[in-house]
Short mmCIF file of C-alpha atoms and ligand atoms in Angstrom, two decimals:
data_model
loop_
_atom_site.label_atom_id
_atom_site.label_comp_id
_atom_site.label_asym_id
_atom_site.label_seq_id
_atom_site.Cartn_x
_atom_site.Cartn_y
_atom_site.Cartn_z
CA UNK A 1 127.43 127.59 103.28
CA UNK A 2 124.02 126.56 102.83
CA UNK A 3 121.45 128.88 101.08
CA UNK A 4 118.32 127.59 102.07
CA UNK A 5 115.07 129.63 101.65
CA UNK A 6 112.78 128.90 104.65
CA UNK A 7 109.52 129.84 105.59
CA UNK A 8 110.41 130.53 108.53
CA UNK A 9 110.71 134.47 108.65
CA UNK A 10 112.71 135.08 111.51
CA UNK A 11 116.64 136.21 111.52
CA UNK A 12 118.20 133.02 112.01
CA UNK A 13 121.84 134.84 112.84
CA UNK A 14 120.72 134.15 116.54
CA UNK A 15 122.93 132.12 119.34
CA UNK A 16 122.05 128.40 117.82
CA UNK A 17 122.30 127.06 122.14
CA UNK A 18 119.28 129.21 123.05
CA UNK A 19 117.09 127.65 125.48
CA UNK A 20 114.14 125.65 123.57
CA UNK A 21 111.39 127.84 124.48
CA UNK A 22 113.24 131.21 123.22
CA UNK A 23 114.26 129.38 120.13
CA UNK A 24 110.62 127.80 119.78
CA UNK A 25 109.26 131.35 120.14
CA UNK A 26 112.06 132.88 117.82
CA UNK A 27 110.74 130.35 115.05
CA UNK A 28 107.22 130.14 115.48
CA UNK A 29 107.77 126.55 115.94
CA UNK A 30 105.45 125.76 119.29
CA UNK A 31 106.23 121.98 121.31
CA UNK A 32 104.90 119.41 119.48
CA UNK A 33 103.45 116.93 121.74
CA UNK A 34 104.88 113.52 120.88
CA UNK A 35 108.46 114.46 121.58
CA UNK A 36 110.42 115.59 124.58
CA UNK A 37 111.80 118.92 125.14
CA UNK A 38 115.33 117.51 125.03
CA UNK A 39 114.70 115.48 121.28
CA UNK A 40 113.56 118.88 120.22
CA UNK A 41 116.09 121.23 121.22
CA UNK A 42 118.44 118.38 119.96
CA UNK A 43 116.70 118.57 116.39
CA UNK A 44 116.47 122.10 116.23
CA UNK A 45 120.57 122.65 117.02
CA UNK A 46 120.63 119.75 113.75
CA UNK A 47 118.16 122.17 111.86
CA UNK A 48 119.89 125.34 112.64
CA UNK A 49 123.39 123.61 111.44
CA UNK A 50 121.83 122.35 108.62
CA UNK A 51 120.50 125.97 107.76
CA UNK A 52 124.38 127.43 109.12
CA UNK A 53 122.79 130.88 110.04
CA UNK A 54 121.61 131.53 106.43
CA UNK A 55 117.76 131.92 105.85
CA UNK A 56 117.22 133.59 103.14
CA UNK A 57 113.55 134.46 103.18
CA UNK A 58 111.68 135.66 99.89
CA UNK A 59 108.16 137.13 99.37
CA UNK A 60 106.13 134.53 97.33
CA UNK A 61 104.79 135.97 94.66
CA UNK A 62 101.09 134.18 94.96
CA UNK A 63 99.54 135.85 92.02
CA UNK A 64 99.67 132.84 89.58
CA UNK A 65 97.93 130.77 92.21
CA UNK A 66 94.32 132.13 91.25
CA UNK A 67 93.63 132.32 87.33
CA UNK A 68 90.69 133.58 86.56
CA UNK A 69 90.60 132.47 82.81
CA UNK A 70 90.52 129.19 84.11
CA UNK A 71 87.97 129.36 86.59
CA UNK A 72 84.93 130.59 84.58
CA UNK A 73 84.47 127.80 82.84
CA UNK A 74 80.92 129.18 83.43
CA UNK A 75 79.57 131.87 85.26
CA UNK A 76 76.47 130.57 87.26
CA UNK A 77 77.05 128.29 90.05
CA UNK A 78 75.19 125.64 89.05
CA UNK A 79 75.26 123.62 92.31
CA UNK A 80 71.75 122.89 92.49
CA UNK A 81 71.72 120.81 88.71
CA UNK A 82 74.40 118.41 90.08
CA UNK A 83 73.39 114.84 89.17
CA UNK A 84 74.91 111.75 91.13
CA UNK A 85 76.04 109.58 88.09
CA UNK A 86 78.87 110.24 86.22
CA UNK A 87 79.26 109.89 82.88
CA UNK A 88 82.53 109.18 80.90
CA UNK A 89 83.30 111.67 78.53
CA UNK A 90 85.51 109.79 75.75
CA UNK A 91 88.55 107.60 75.38
CA UNK A 92 90.92 108.98 72.70
CA UNK A 93 91.30 106.18 70.47
CA UNK A 94 93.67 106.93 67.54
CA UNK A 95 94.58 104.09 66.39
CA UNK A 96 97.09 105.47 63.85
CA UNK A 97 99.15 107.06 66.97
CA UNK A 98 102.69 105.12 67.03
CA UNK A 99 103.99 105.49 70.52
CA UNK A 100 107.35 107.09 70.42
CA UNK A 101 109.90 106.15 72.48
CA UNK A 102 110.74 107.52 76.29
CA UNK A 103 112.78 110.13 76.73
CA UNK A 104 113.77 113.30 78.47
CA UNK A 105 113.86 115.86 75.87
CA UNK A 106 110.44 116.00 75.48
CA UNK A 107 106.65 116.05 77.38
CA UNK A 108 104.85 112.78 76.27
CA UNK A 109 101.79 111.42 76.16
CA UNK A 110 100.14 108.97 78.75
CA UNK A 111 100.71 105.97 76.39
CA UNK A 112 104.76 106.96 75.65
CA UNK A 113 105.19 106.67 79.80
CA UNK A 114 102.92 103.53 80.42
CA UNK A 115 104.51 101.86 77.68
CA UNK A 116 108.02 102.96 79.25
CA UNK A 117 107.04 101.48 82.80
CA UNK A 118 106.06 97.87 80.83
CA UNK A 119 109.52 97.95 79.14
CA UNK A 120 111.32 98.59 82.21
CA UNK A 121 109.61 95.52 83.24
CA UNK A 122 110.35 93.74 80.35
CA UNK A 123 114.76 94.79 80.63
CA UNK A 124 114.62 94.50 84.34
CA UNK A 125 112.37 91.66 85.26
CA UNK A 126 114.27 90.84 88.76
CA UNK A 127 113.98 94.03 89.71
CA UNK A 128 110.84 95.95 88.14
CA UNK A 129 107.02 94.95 87.89
CA UNK A 130 104.32 97.59 86.76
CA UNK A 131 100.49 97.11 86.71
CA UNK A 132 97.52 99.29 87.26
CA UNK A 133 95.93 99.79 90.64
CA UNK A 134 92.62 100.97 89.07
CA UNK A 135 90.76 102.75 86.63
CA UNK A 136 90.13 106.53 86.12
CA UNK A 137 86.69 108.08 85.42
CA UNK A 138 87.34 107.86 81.52
CA UNK A 139 88.72 104.30 82.14
CA UNK A 140 92.56 104.79 82.34
CA UNK A 141 94.83 102.72 84.05
CA UNK A 142 96.44 103.97 86.97
CA UNK A 143 99.74 102.83 86.32
CA UNK A 144 102.57 102.07 88.76
CA UNK A 145 106.62 100.81 88.59
CA UNK A 146 107.62 99.09 91.40
CA UNK A 147 111.36 98.77 91.90
CA UNK A 148 112.77 96.52 94.67
CA UNK A 149 115.50 93.87 95.23
CA UNK A 150 112.41 91.84 97.00
CA UNK A 151 114.28 91.77 100.33
CA UNK A 152 112.35 91.39 103.19
CA UNK A 153 113.67 94.30 105.31
CA UNK A 154 112.88 96.95 103.14
CA UNK A 155 111.08 99.93 103.60
CA UNK A 156 108.72 101.46 101.25
CA UNK A 157 109.09 104.52 99.55
CA UNK A 158 105.84 105.78 97.55
CA UNK A 159 106.19 109.30 94.24
CA UNK A 160 103.49 110.47 91.98
CA UNK A 161 102.78 113.16 90.44
CA UNK A 162 100.32 114.40 87.58
CA UNK A 163 97.68 115.09 90.01
CA UNK A 164 96.94 118.23 88.47
CA UNK A 165 96.82 117.80 84.53
CA UNK A 166 98.58 120.56 83.39
CA UNK A 167 102.35 120.18 85.87
CA UNK A 168 103.68 118.10 82.76
CA UNK A 169 107.15 118.23 84.62
CA UNK A 170 106.02 116.30 87.45
CA UNK A 171 105.30 112.94 85.44
CA UNK A 172 108.55 113.76 83.35
CA UNK A 173 110.44 113.75 86.84
CA UNK A 174 109.10 110.57 88.34
CA UNK A 175 109.95 108.65 85.00
CA UNK A 176 113.42 110.23 85.03
CA UNK A 177 113.80 108.90 88.76
CA UNK A 178 112.35 105.69 88.36
CA UNK A 179 114.50 105.17 85.52
CA UNK A 180 117.96 106.04 87.00
CA UNK A 181 117.18 103.80 89.52
CA UNK A 182 116.08 100.77 87.36
CA UNK A 183 119.19 101.21 85.16
CA UNK A 184 121.90 101.69 87.91
CA UNK A 185 120.67 99.62 90.55
CA UNK A 186 123.59 97.53 90.83
CA UNK A 187 125.58 101.09 91.38
CA UNK A 188 123.19 101.94 94.19
CA UNK A 189 124.12 102.72 97.61
CA UNK A 190 122.20 100.77 100.33
CA UNK A 191 120.23 103.46 100.82
CA UNK A 192 118.33 103.01 97.86
CA UNK A 193 118.61 99.79 97.22
CA UNK A 194 117.21 98.91 100.68
CA UNK A 195 113.75 100.17 99.26
CA UNK A 196 110.51 99.12 97.83
CA UNK A 197 109.86 101.54 95.50
CA UNK A 198 106.41 102.77 94.31
CA UNK A 199 106.21 104.80 91.48
CA UNK A 200 102.74 106.22 89.81
CA UNK A 201 103.68 108.90 87.43
CA UNK A 202 100.27 110.13 86.24
CA UNK A 203 97.80 110.12 89.01
CA UNK A 204 95.28 112.09 86.80
CA UNK A 205 95.17 110.14 83.61
CA UNK A 206 92.01 111.71 82.10
CA UNK A 207 93.42 115.08 82.79
CA UNK A 208 96.71 114.65 81.98
CA UNK A 209 95.25 113.45 78.02
CA UNK A 210 93.08 116.28 77.86
CA UNK A 211 95.81 118.89 78.59
CA UNK A 212 97.58 117.69 75.78
CA UNK A 213 94.76 117.17 73.43
CA UNK A 214 92.44 120.00 74.12
CA UNK A 215 93.45 122.75 76.95
CA UNK A 216 96.85 122.84 77.78
CA UNK A 217 95.80 124.61 80.63
CA UNK A 218 93.14 122.12 82.51
CA UNK A 219 93.91 121.43 86.15
CA UNK A 220 91.47 118.91 87.30
CA UNK A 221 90.07 115.20 86.71
CA UNK A 222 87.57 114.87 84.15
CA UNK A 223 84.79 113.35 86.28
CA UNK A 224 81.40 114.57 85.18
CA UNK A 225 78.79 116.60 87.47
CA UNK A 226 76.13 117.46 85.57
CA UNK A 227 75.75 120.20 82.70
CA UNK A 228 79.40 121.66 81.64
CA UNK A 229 80.76 120.68 85.08
CA UNK A 230 83.58 118.69 84.54
CA UNK A 231 86.39 117.92 86.51
CA UNK A 232 87.62 117.30 90.45
CA UNK A 233 90.61 118.70 91.93
CA UNK A 234 91.95 115.48 92.89
CA UNK A 235 93.98 117.29 95.62
CA UNK A 236 91.09 118.25 97.34
CA UNK A 237 89.11 115.22 97.35
CA UNK A 238 91.43 113.03 100.03
CA UNK A 239 89.66 113.07 103.85
CA UNK A 240 92.37 114.78 105.56
CA UNK A 241 90.29 118.02 106.33
CA UNK A 242 87.83 117.36 103.43
CA UNK A 243 85.36 120.61 103.04
CA UNK A 244 87.76 123.20 104.73
CA UNK A 245 89.11 126.13 103.38
CA UNK A 246 91.26 126.17 100.31
CA UNK A 247 89.08 123.65 98.57
CA UNK A 248 85.49 124.90 96.81
CA UNK A 249 81.82 122.94 96.50
CA UNK A 250 81.47 124.53 93.57
CA UNK A 251 81.59 121.87 90.82
CA UNK A 252 82.12 125.08 88.20
CA UNK A 253 85.39 125.48 90.76
CA UNK A 254 89.15 124.67 89.82
CA UNK A 255 89.36 123.75 92.91
CA UNK A 256 86.20 121.81 93.33
CA UNK A 257 86.91 118.72 96.08
CA UNK A 258 84.23 116.13 94.69
CA UNK A 259 80.89 115.15 95.95
CA UNK A 260 82.81 113.15 99.20
CA UNK A 261 86.05 112.33 100.27
CA UNK A 262 87.51 109.63 98.01
CA UNK A 263 84.51 110.40 95.50
CA UNK A 264 86.90 109.92 93.13
CA UNK A 265 88.02 106.57 91.45
CA UNK A 266 91.40 108.41 91.28
CA UNK A 267 91.91 109.38 94.95
CA UNK A 268 90.29 106.19 95.96
CA UNK A 269 92.78 103.66 94.64
CA UNK A 270 95.75 106.12 96.30
CA UNK A 271 94.35 105.83 99.65
CA UNK A 272 93.87 102.35 99.03
CA UNK A 273 97.33 101.17 98.14
CA UNK A 274 98.80 104.11 100.97
CA UNK A 275 96.34 102.56 103.40
CA UNK A 276 95.17 98.92 102.68
CA UNK A 277 97.83 96.96 100.88
CA UNK A 278 99.43 95.80 103.38
CA UNK A 279 102.45 97.96 102.66
CA UNK A 280 104.04 99.85 105.20
CA UNK A 281 105.29 103.17 103.62
CA UNK A 282 107.91 105.03 105.56
CA UNK A 283 108.33 108.09 102.90
CA UNK A 284 105.31 109.56 100.47
CA UNK A 285 106.44 112.13 98.12
CA UNK A 286 103.99 114.17 95.56
CA UNK A 287 105.51 116.39 92.86
CA UNK A 288 103.69 119.29 91.14
CA UNK A 289 104.50 122.27 89.51
CA UNK A 290 105.38 124.92 90.05
CA UNK A 291 106.72 127.73 92.99
CA UNK A 292 110.11 126.01 93.93
CA UNK A 293 108.88 124.75 97.31
CA UNK A 294 108.84 121.79 99.65
CA UNK A 295 106.00 121.32 101.79
CA UNK A 296 105.16 119.11 104.74
CA UNK A 297 101.85 118.62 106.63
CA UNK A 298 99.36 120.13 107.71
CA UNK A 299 97.93 122.40 104.71
CA UNK A 300 94.17 122.01 106.30
CA UNK A 301 94.75 123.90 109.34
CA UNK A 302 96.92 126.04 111.34
CA UNK A 303 98.63 123.92 113.85
CA UNK A 304 101.45 122.45 113.54
CA UNK A 305 101.80 118.54 113.16
CA UNK A 306 103.34 117.22 116.23
CA UNK A 307 106.33 116.24 113.56
CA UNK A 308 107.00 119.81 112.46
CA UNK A 309 110.70 119.74 113.09
CA UNK A 310 111.51 116.82 111.80
CA UNK A 311 109.61 117.34 109.06
CA UNK A 312 111.35 120.59 108.82
CA UNK A 313 114.80 118.83 109.02
CA UNK A 314 114.16 116.32 105.91
CA UNK A 315 112.80 119.29 103.74
CA UNK A 316 115.90 121.36 104.93
CA UNK A 317 118.51 118.54 103.60
CA UNK A 318 116.38 117.60 100.44
CA UNK A 319 116.16 121.78 99.95
CA UNK A 320 119.81 121.66 100.61
CA UNK A 321 120.58 119.05 98.20
CA UNK A 322 119.00 120.86 95.30
CA UNK A 323 120.73 123.95 96.03
CA UNK A 324 124.35 122.07 96.17
CA UNK A 325 124.06 120.64 93.08
CA UNK A 326 122.18 123.28 91.06
CA UNK A 327 122.23 126.83 92.73
CA UNK A 328 118.48 126.49 92.57
CA UNK A 329 116.61 127.50 95.84
CA UNK A 330 113.61 125.70 96.98
CA UNK A 331 111.64 127.16 100.19
CA UNK A 332 110.66 125.02 102.87
CA UNK A 333 107.51 125.12 105.13
CA UNK A 334 103.73 124.27 105.54
CA UNK A 335 101.69 124.97 102.63
CA UNK A 336 99.93 128.21 104.28
CA UNK A 337 103.49 129.86 105.01
CA UNK A 338 104.88 128.64 101.38
CA UNK A 339 101.86 129.52 99.46
CA UNK A 340 98.15 128.85 100.59
CA UNK A 341 95.94 126.82 102.67
CA UNK A 342 94.73 123.92 101.18
CA UNK A 343 91.68 121.06 102.35
CA UNK A 344 91.50 117.16 101.16
CA UNK A 345 95.39 116.76 100.08
CA UNK A 346 96.81 113.63 99.57
CA UNK A 347 99.97 114.88 101.63
CA UNK A 348 97.92 116.05 104.87
CA UNK A 349 95.97 112.59 104.00
CA UNK A 350 99.45 110.42 103.90
CA UNK A 351 100.73 111.51 107.06
CA UNK A 352 97.46 112.41 109.29
CA UNK A 353 95.45 109.09 108.34
CA UNK A 354 97.60 106.76 106.74
CA UNK A 355 100.15 107.61 109.39
CA UNK A 356 103.41 107.83 106.77
CA UNK A 357 105.88 109.23 108.77
CA UNK A 358 107.55 111.43 106.25
CA UNK A 359 105.06 113.52 104.06
CA UNK A 360 106.53 116.33 101.49
CA UNK A 361 104.34 117.80 98.62
CA UNK A 362 107.48 119.42 96.13
CA UNK A 363 106.25 122.13 93.97
CA UNK A 364 109.11 122.17 91.19
CA UNK A 365 110.37 124.68 88.52
CA UNK A 366 109.69 127.39 87.61
CA UNK A 367 108.47 130.45 88.80
CA UNK A 368 109.57 132.11 85.45
CA UNK A 369 107.84 129.67 83.02
CA UNK A 370 105.01 128.97 85.55
CA UNK A 371 103.37 125.38 84.37
CA UNK A 372 104.70 125.32 80.68
CA UNK A 373 108.60 124.83 81.71
CA UNK A 374 110.81 124.61 78.43
CA UNK A 375 111.53 120.82 77.33
CA UNK A 376 115.41 121.85 77.77
CA UNK A 377 115.00 121.69 81.65
CA UNK A 378 113.03 118.37 81.91
CA UNK A 379 116.41 116.42 82.67
CA UNK A 380 118.54 118.92 84.70
CA UNK A 381 115.20 119.06 86.89
CA UNK A 382 115.08 115.46 86.82
CA UNK A 383 118.20 115.38 88.21
CA UNK A 384 118.09 117.86 91.01
CA UNK A 385 114.95 116.06 92.52
CA UNK A 386 116.69 112.78 91.73
CA UNK A 387 119.42 113.87 94.26
CA UNK A 388 117.31 114.87 96.84
CA UNK A 389 115.84 111.41 97.17
CA UNK A 390 119.20 110.09 97.77
CA UNK A 391 120.00 112.82 100.24
CA UNK A 392 116.79 112.17 102.41
CA UNK A 393 117.31 108.67 102.15
CA UNK A 394 120.74 108.71 103.31
CA UNK A 395 120.24 111.34 106.12
CA UNK A 396 117.18 109.01 107.30
CA UNK A 397 119.24 106.08 107.42
CA UNK A 398 121.88 108.11 109.02
CA UNK A 399 118.81 109.36 111.70
CA UNK A 400 117.05 106.78 112.46
N1 LIG B 501 99.78 123.51 94.60
C1 LIG B 501 98.96 122.44 95.84
C2 LIG B 501 97.82 122.32 95.43
O1 LIG B 501 97.03 123.53 95.03
C3 LIG B 501 99.16 123.05 97.13
C4 LIG B 501 98.80 122.15 98.15
C5 LIG B 501 100.45 123.08 97.33
O2 LIG B 501 97.02 121.22 95.22
#
């Protein structure tokens, strides 16, 4: 039986054959305008079948979301001293540093991750291509890996991570999945091989390195905004709902949204790939930690998105796959229901502006260890998340 924790807080042990209106009332779903009532009714029935009357809403502990010790880099709000030009901070240049081999027994530095991507290209040249889609503020590559059999009929999937520096498990899971697909490509089902897979394991390489070398709890980028004001929350710098609630205009804030939408090279590079590279993405997934939730748009406004039910179904399929494989519970819902509201996120942009139909933000493990998930859990987290991609692609194939 499914044990999927759901953001819908009503009792589900109701008659699944209720009329659409009463179901919508019960589940606070509303009636999205883009689908007919019959279509929505069918979708709700599918969803209820997936959930098998076993909603298990639990209260999310929000106390970890705001950590004042991180916020107070300096106490005064120095908005008036902001300079418009940015100065690159530094490039770590430890020439003696030997690049260890990639594995999933440890969290690795950026050079290990990038070398691993090049190694996959070298070892599997017929399906793997690595390349840079731009540079960070401090000049590091925004390196992507594409895995594809180059069939012109493929649809495209985007998976990124590491937009927040300290969330180390997220890049580790992206590389785990990429490695698995590359090494086992010939044994993969068609739902996997008929996709062009794009992986960007570290959206925020400057912050990622900084969290390894200076401050383990660093979240933002390393863009300089004057004085001691360093860093933009890149997941507040996208254009969809930019400037709204759940972001800050103060460069001292951990939620600083930047001077304007896409003021940062890291978010602009992602935008250009999603919108201007001539690639028709059908799925966008961005991995974060922590909280064990699967979130879909919108995070920046209360109104339900027109595809709420379809997105909820996909999230539920993924959550169920996790539960079936590891017994772990991932809550599903919109951000303000399962975590908090946020504006200018990459997930809202992907759906609301780039028009990608399936967009999810997944907060990985774990509530217990917060950002410092023990390295012993990297591999099992990678495995449970790999399986949700499999479940999502199979489900999408059956339902499109
Ligand atoms: N943790 C995410 C963030 O702060 C939210 C949007 C769920 O970017």
